[in-house]
Structures are given as C-alpha cells and as structure tokens.
Short mmCIF file of C-alpha atoms in Angstrom, two decimals:
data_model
loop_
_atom_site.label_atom_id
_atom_site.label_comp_id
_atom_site.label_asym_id
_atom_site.label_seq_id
_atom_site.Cartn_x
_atom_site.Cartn_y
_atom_site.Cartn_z
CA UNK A 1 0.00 0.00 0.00
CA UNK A 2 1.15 3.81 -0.77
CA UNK A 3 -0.39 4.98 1.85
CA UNK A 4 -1.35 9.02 1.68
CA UNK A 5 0.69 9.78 -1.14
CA UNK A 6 -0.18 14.38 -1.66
CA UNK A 7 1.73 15.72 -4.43
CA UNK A 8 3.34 18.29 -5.09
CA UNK A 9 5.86 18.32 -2.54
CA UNK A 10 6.77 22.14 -3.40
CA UNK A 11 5.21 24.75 -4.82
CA UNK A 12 5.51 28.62 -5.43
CA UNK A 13 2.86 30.32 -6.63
CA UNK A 14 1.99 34.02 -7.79
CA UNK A 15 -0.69 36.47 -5.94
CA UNK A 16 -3.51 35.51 -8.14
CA UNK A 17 -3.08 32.41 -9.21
CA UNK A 18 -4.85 28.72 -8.63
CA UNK A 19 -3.99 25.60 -8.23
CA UNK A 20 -4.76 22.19 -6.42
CA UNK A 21 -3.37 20.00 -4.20
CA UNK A 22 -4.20 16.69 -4.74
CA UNK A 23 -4.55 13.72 -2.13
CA UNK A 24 -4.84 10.07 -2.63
CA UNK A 25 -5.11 7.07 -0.49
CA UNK A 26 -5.46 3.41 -1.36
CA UNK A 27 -6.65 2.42 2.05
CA UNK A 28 -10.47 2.45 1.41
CA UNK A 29 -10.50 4.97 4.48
CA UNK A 30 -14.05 7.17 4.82
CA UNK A 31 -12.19 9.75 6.48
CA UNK A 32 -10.10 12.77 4.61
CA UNK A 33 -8.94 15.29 6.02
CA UNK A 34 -7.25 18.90 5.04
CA UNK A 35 -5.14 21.00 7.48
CA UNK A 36 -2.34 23.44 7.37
CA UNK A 37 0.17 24.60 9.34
CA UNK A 38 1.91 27.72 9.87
CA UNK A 39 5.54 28.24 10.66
CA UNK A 40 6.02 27.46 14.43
CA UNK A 41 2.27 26.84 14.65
CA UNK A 42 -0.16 24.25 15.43
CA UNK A 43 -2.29 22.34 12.74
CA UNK A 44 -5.63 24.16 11.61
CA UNK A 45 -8.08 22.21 9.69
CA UNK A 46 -9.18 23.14 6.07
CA UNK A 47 -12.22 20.95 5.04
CA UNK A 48 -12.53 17.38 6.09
CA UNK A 49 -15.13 14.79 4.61
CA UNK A 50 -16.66 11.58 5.80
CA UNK A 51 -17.11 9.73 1.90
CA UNK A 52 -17.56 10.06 -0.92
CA UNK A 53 -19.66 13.52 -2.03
CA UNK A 54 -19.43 14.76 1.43
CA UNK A 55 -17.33 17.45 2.57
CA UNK A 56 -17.75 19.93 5.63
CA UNK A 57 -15.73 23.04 6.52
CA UNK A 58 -13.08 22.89 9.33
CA UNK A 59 -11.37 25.81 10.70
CA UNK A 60 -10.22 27.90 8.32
CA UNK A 61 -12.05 27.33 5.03
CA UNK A 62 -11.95 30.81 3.47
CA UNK A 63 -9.84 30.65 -0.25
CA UNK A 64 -10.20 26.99 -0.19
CA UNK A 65 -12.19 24.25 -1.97
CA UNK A 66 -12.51 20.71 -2.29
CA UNK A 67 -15.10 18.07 -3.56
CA UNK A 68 -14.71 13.82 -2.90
CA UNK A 69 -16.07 12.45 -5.96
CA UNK A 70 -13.73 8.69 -5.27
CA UNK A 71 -13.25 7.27 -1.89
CA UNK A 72 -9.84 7.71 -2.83
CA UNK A 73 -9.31 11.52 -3.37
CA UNK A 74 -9.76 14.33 -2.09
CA UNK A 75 -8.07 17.43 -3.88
CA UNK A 76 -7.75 20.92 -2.19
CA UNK A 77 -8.35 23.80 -4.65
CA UNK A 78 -6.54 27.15 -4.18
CA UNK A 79 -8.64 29.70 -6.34
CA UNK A 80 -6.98 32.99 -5.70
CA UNK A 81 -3.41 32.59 -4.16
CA UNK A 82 -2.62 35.04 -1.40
CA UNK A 83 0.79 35.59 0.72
CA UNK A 84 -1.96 34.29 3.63
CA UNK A 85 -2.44 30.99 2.28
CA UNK A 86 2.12 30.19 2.65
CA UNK A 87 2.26 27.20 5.28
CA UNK A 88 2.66 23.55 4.67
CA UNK A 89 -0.18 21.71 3.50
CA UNK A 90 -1.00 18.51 4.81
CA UNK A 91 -4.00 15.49 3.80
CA UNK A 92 -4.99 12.89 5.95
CA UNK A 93 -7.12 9.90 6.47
CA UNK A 94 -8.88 7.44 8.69
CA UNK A 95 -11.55 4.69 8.40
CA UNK A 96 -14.14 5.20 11.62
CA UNK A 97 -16.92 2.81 11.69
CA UNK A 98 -18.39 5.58 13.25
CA UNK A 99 -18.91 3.61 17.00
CA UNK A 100 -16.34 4.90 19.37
CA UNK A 101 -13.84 2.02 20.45
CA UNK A 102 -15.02 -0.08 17.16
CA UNK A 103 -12.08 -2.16 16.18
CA UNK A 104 -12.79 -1.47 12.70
CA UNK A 105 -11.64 2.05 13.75
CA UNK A 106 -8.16 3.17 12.29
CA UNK A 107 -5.66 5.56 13.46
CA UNK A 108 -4.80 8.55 11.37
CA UNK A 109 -2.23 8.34 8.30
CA UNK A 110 -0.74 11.24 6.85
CA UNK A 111 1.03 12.65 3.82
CA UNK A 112 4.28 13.90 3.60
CA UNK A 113 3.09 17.37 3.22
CA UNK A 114 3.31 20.17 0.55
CA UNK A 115 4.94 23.21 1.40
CA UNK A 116 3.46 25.81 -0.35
CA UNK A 117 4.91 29.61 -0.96
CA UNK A 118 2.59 32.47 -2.21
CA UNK A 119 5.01 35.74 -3.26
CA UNK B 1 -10.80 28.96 24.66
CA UNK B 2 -9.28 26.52 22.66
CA UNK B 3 -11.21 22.55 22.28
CA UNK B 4 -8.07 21.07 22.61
CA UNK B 5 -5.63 22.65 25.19
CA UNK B 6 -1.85 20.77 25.88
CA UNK B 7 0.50 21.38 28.58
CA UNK B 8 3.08 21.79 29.00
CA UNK B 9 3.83 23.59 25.08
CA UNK B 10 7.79 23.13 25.90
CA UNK B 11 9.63 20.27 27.76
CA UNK B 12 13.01 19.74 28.32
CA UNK B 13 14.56 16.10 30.30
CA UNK B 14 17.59 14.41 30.18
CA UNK B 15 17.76 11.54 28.90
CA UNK B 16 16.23 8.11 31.11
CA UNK B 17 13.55 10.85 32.38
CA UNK B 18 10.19 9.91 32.85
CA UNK B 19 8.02 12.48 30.71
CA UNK B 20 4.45 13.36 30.77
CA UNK B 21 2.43 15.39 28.03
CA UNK B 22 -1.23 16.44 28.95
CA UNK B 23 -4.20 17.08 26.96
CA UNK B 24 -7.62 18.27 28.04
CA UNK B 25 -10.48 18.71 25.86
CA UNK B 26 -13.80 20.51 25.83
CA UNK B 27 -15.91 18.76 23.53
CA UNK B 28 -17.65 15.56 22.96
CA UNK B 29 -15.45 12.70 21.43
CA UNK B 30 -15.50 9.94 19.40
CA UNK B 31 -11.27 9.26 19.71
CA UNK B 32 -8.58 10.72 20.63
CA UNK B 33 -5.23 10.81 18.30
CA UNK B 34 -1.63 11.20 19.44
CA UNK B 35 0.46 12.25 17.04
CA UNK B 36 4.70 12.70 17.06
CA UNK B 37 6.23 15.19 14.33
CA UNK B 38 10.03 15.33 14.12
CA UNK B 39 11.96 18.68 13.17
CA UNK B 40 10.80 19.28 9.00
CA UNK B 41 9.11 15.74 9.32
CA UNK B 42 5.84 14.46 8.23
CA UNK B 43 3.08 13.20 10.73
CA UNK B 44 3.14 9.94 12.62
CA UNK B 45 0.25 8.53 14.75
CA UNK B 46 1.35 6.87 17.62
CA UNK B 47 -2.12 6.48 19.58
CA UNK B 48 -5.68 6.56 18.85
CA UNK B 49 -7.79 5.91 22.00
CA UNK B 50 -11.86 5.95 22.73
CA UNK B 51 -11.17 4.59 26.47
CA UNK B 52 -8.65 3.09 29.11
CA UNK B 53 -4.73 2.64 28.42
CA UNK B 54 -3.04 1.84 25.41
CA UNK B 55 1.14 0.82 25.31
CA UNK B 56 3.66 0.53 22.62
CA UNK B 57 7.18 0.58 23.57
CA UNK B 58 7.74 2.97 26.03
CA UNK B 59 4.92 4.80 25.50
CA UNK B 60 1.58 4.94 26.86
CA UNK B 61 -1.03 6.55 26.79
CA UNK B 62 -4.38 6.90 28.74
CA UNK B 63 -7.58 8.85 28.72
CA UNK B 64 -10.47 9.27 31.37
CA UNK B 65 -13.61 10.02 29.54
CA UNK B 66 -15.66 11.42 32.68
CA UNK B 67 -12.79 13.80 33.27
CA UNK B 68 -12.14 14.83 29.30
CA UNK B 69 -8.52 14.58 29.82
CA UNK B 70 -5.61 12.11 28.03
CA UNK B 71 -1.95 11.52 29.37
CA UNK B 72 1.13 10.41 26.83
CA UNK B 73 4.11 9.14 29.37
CA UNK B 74 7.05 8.10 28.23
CA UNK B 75 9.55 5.74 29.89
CA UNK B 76 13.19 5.75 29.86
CA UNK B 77 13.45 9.34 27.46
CA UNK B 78 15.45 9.17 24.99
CA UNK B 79 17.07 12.00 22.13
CA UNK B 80 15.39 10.44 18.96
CA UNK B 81 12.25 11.33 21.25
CA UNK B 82 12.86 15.39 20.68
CA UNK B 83 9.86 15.85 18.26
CA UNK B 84 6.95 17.74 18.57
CA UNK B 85 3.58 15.73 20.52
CA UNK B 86 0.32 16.62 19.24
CA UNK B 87 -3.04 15.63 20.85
CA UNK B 88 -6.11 15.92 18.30
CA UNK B 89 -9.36 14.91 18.81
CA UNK B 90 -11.87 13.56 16.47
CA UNK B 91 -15.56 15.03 17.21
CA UNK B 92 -19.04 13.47 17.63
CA UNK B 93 -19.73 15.30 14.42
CA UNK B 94 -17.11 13.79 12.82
CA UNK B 95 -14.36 17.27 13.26
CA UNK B 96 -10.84 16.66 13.74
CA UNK B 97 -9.24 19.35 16.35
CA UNK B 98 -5.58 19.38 17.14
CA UNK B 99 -3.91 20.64 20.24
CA UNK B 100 -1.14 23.02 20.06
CA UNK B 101 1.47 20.66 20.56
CA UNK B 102 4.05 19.99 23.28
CA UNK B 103 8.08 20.54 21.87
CA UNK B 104 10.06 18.06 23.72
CA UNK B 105 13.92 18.05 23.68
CA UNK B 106 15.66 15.07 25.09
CA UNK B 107 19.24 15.78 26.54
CA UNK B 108 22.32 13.47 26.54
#
C-alpha cells in the first residue's frame, strides 16, 4: 500500500493564481482530512469529509475548496493565491466505523506534506 | 478557549527521564489521536484511543472520559524522542481538532 501519497511536494505560486493539491489514499479509508500549518504553529483544519460527495468546513475554510467524488481523493483547490495561504499543507485519512472504540476504527495516516509559498 | 488545550507547550529532560504530556479537551469525542512530528518531518500517529490505556514501547497513553482529559508518558526518554507531541481529537460530528502541541527536547 502507498499509503497518503499528496503531491506536489513544493510549490511557489503568484498572488492571483490557482492551483490544487491533490490527495490520494489506497486504504479504502471514509475519512479525509485537510489541514495546514503555519511556521512554528499548530495544525488548523481546512475541510474534512466523511465519503464520498461529502465534505464539511473545518477551521479555516476561506480561499479553499474541495469536492470527494472517489473514496480515494480528495483534492484541495486554491482559487486565488494570497501571501496568507504560505504554510505547509498537509492530507490525511482514517476509516471510523463511526462507534467509538469499534475495532474497525483506524488511526490517522498522513502525507508527507506540501509546502506551499505564495510571493 | 481553545477545544483542545496541551501542557506543558515546551519540555526539556535528560535523557532516562520519565516524561508526561497532557491534553484536556472541551468537547464531545469519538477518539482521541496522538500524534509525534520530528523537526521538518511528516506526521506519525502513535495512539488513537476511545477509552482506558493503550502501550507501545515505552509509550503509553491513557484517557479518562468522565474527566475529558488524556496523558502520553514516556519511559526511559530518549534524544530520537525530541519531536513535537500533538493531541487531536476527532468530534461526535465527525471534526478533527488538534492541540497546540508539546516541543520536547531530550538531553544526553
């Protein structure tokens, strides 16, 4: 298994301009999950969903989107890039059988990250 | 106030210390996640718990649902334990909220 495999790794971008970060997992997990984190700071989540054409806002949601049309991914979508939005992107995933202490419950895996800069 | 509040948010021990991270929490849970991040490193769970004590290695980790409030311990500290801990807690609806994080350093 691959795991959480987020690509890219790197990526500068201009004021202005889009892009997406894309996130795949081949572990049939419900759970996705988008956070970022700022230099020296703690994670903040994006969006997270809970399958497939589901997706709910986390913390900080504003100049993001994403959609989960697979099980599998679950791209982030920069529209507008501002300096705000530099920090280190990371996707994760889990599959809850939604009962606490199931032991069809899974712990969290994560990507490696993608450290985004926005000059 | 914050759902997920850690203490302390910097530790220093020597090494063979025995070290404790804390994590309270306001909200309703389904789980709660421990999580160990070394210096430019990605994200590792080490601990998902719903009740009791759970051990792997030298560390363990507990959580008392009545009181809203998880322990990570560590035996026997060592250096390649300086990372940052993170407690993060997955919500009845589903949310996933991260502490702040605790920065160890482990000493020679």
């Amino acid at each position: 298994n691959a795991g959480v495999t987020q690509t890219p790794k790197f990526r500068i971008l201009k004021i202005g301009q889009s892009m997406t970060l894309q996130c795949t997992q081949d572990m049939n997990h419900n759970y996705m999950y988008w956070y970022r984190q700022d230099p020296g700071m703690g994670l903040k989540l994006i969006y997270y969903s809970v399958g497939a054409g589901i997706t709910d806002k986390g913390e900080v949601p504003n100049g993001y989107n994403v959609s989960r049309s697979t099980t599998e991914d679950f791209p982030l979508r920069l529209e507008l890039a501002a300096p705000s939005q530099t920090s280190v992107y990371f996707c994760a995933s889990s599959y809850s059988a939604r009962f606490p202490g199931s032991r069809y419950n899974s712990p969290l895996h994560f990507g490696n990250g993608t450290r985004l800069t926005v000059t | 106030k914050n759902e997920v509040e850690q203490s302390p948010q910097n530790l220093t021990a020597q090494e063979g210390e025995f070290i404790t991270i804390n994590c309270s929490y306001s909200v309703g849970i389904s789980a709660l996640h421990w999580l160990q991040q070394h210096p430019g490193g990605g994200i590792v769970s080490l601990f998902m718990l719903s009740s009791g004590k759970k051990k792997h290695g030298r560390l363990i980790a507990t959580i008392n649902i009545q009181e809203k409030h998880s322990s990570l311990h560590i035996t026997a500290s060592h250096p390649r334990d300086s990372a940052v801990y993170i407690c993060a807690v997955t919500g009845t609806a589903s949310k996933l909220t991260f502490g702040t994080g605790t920065r160890l350093q482990v000493t020679l």
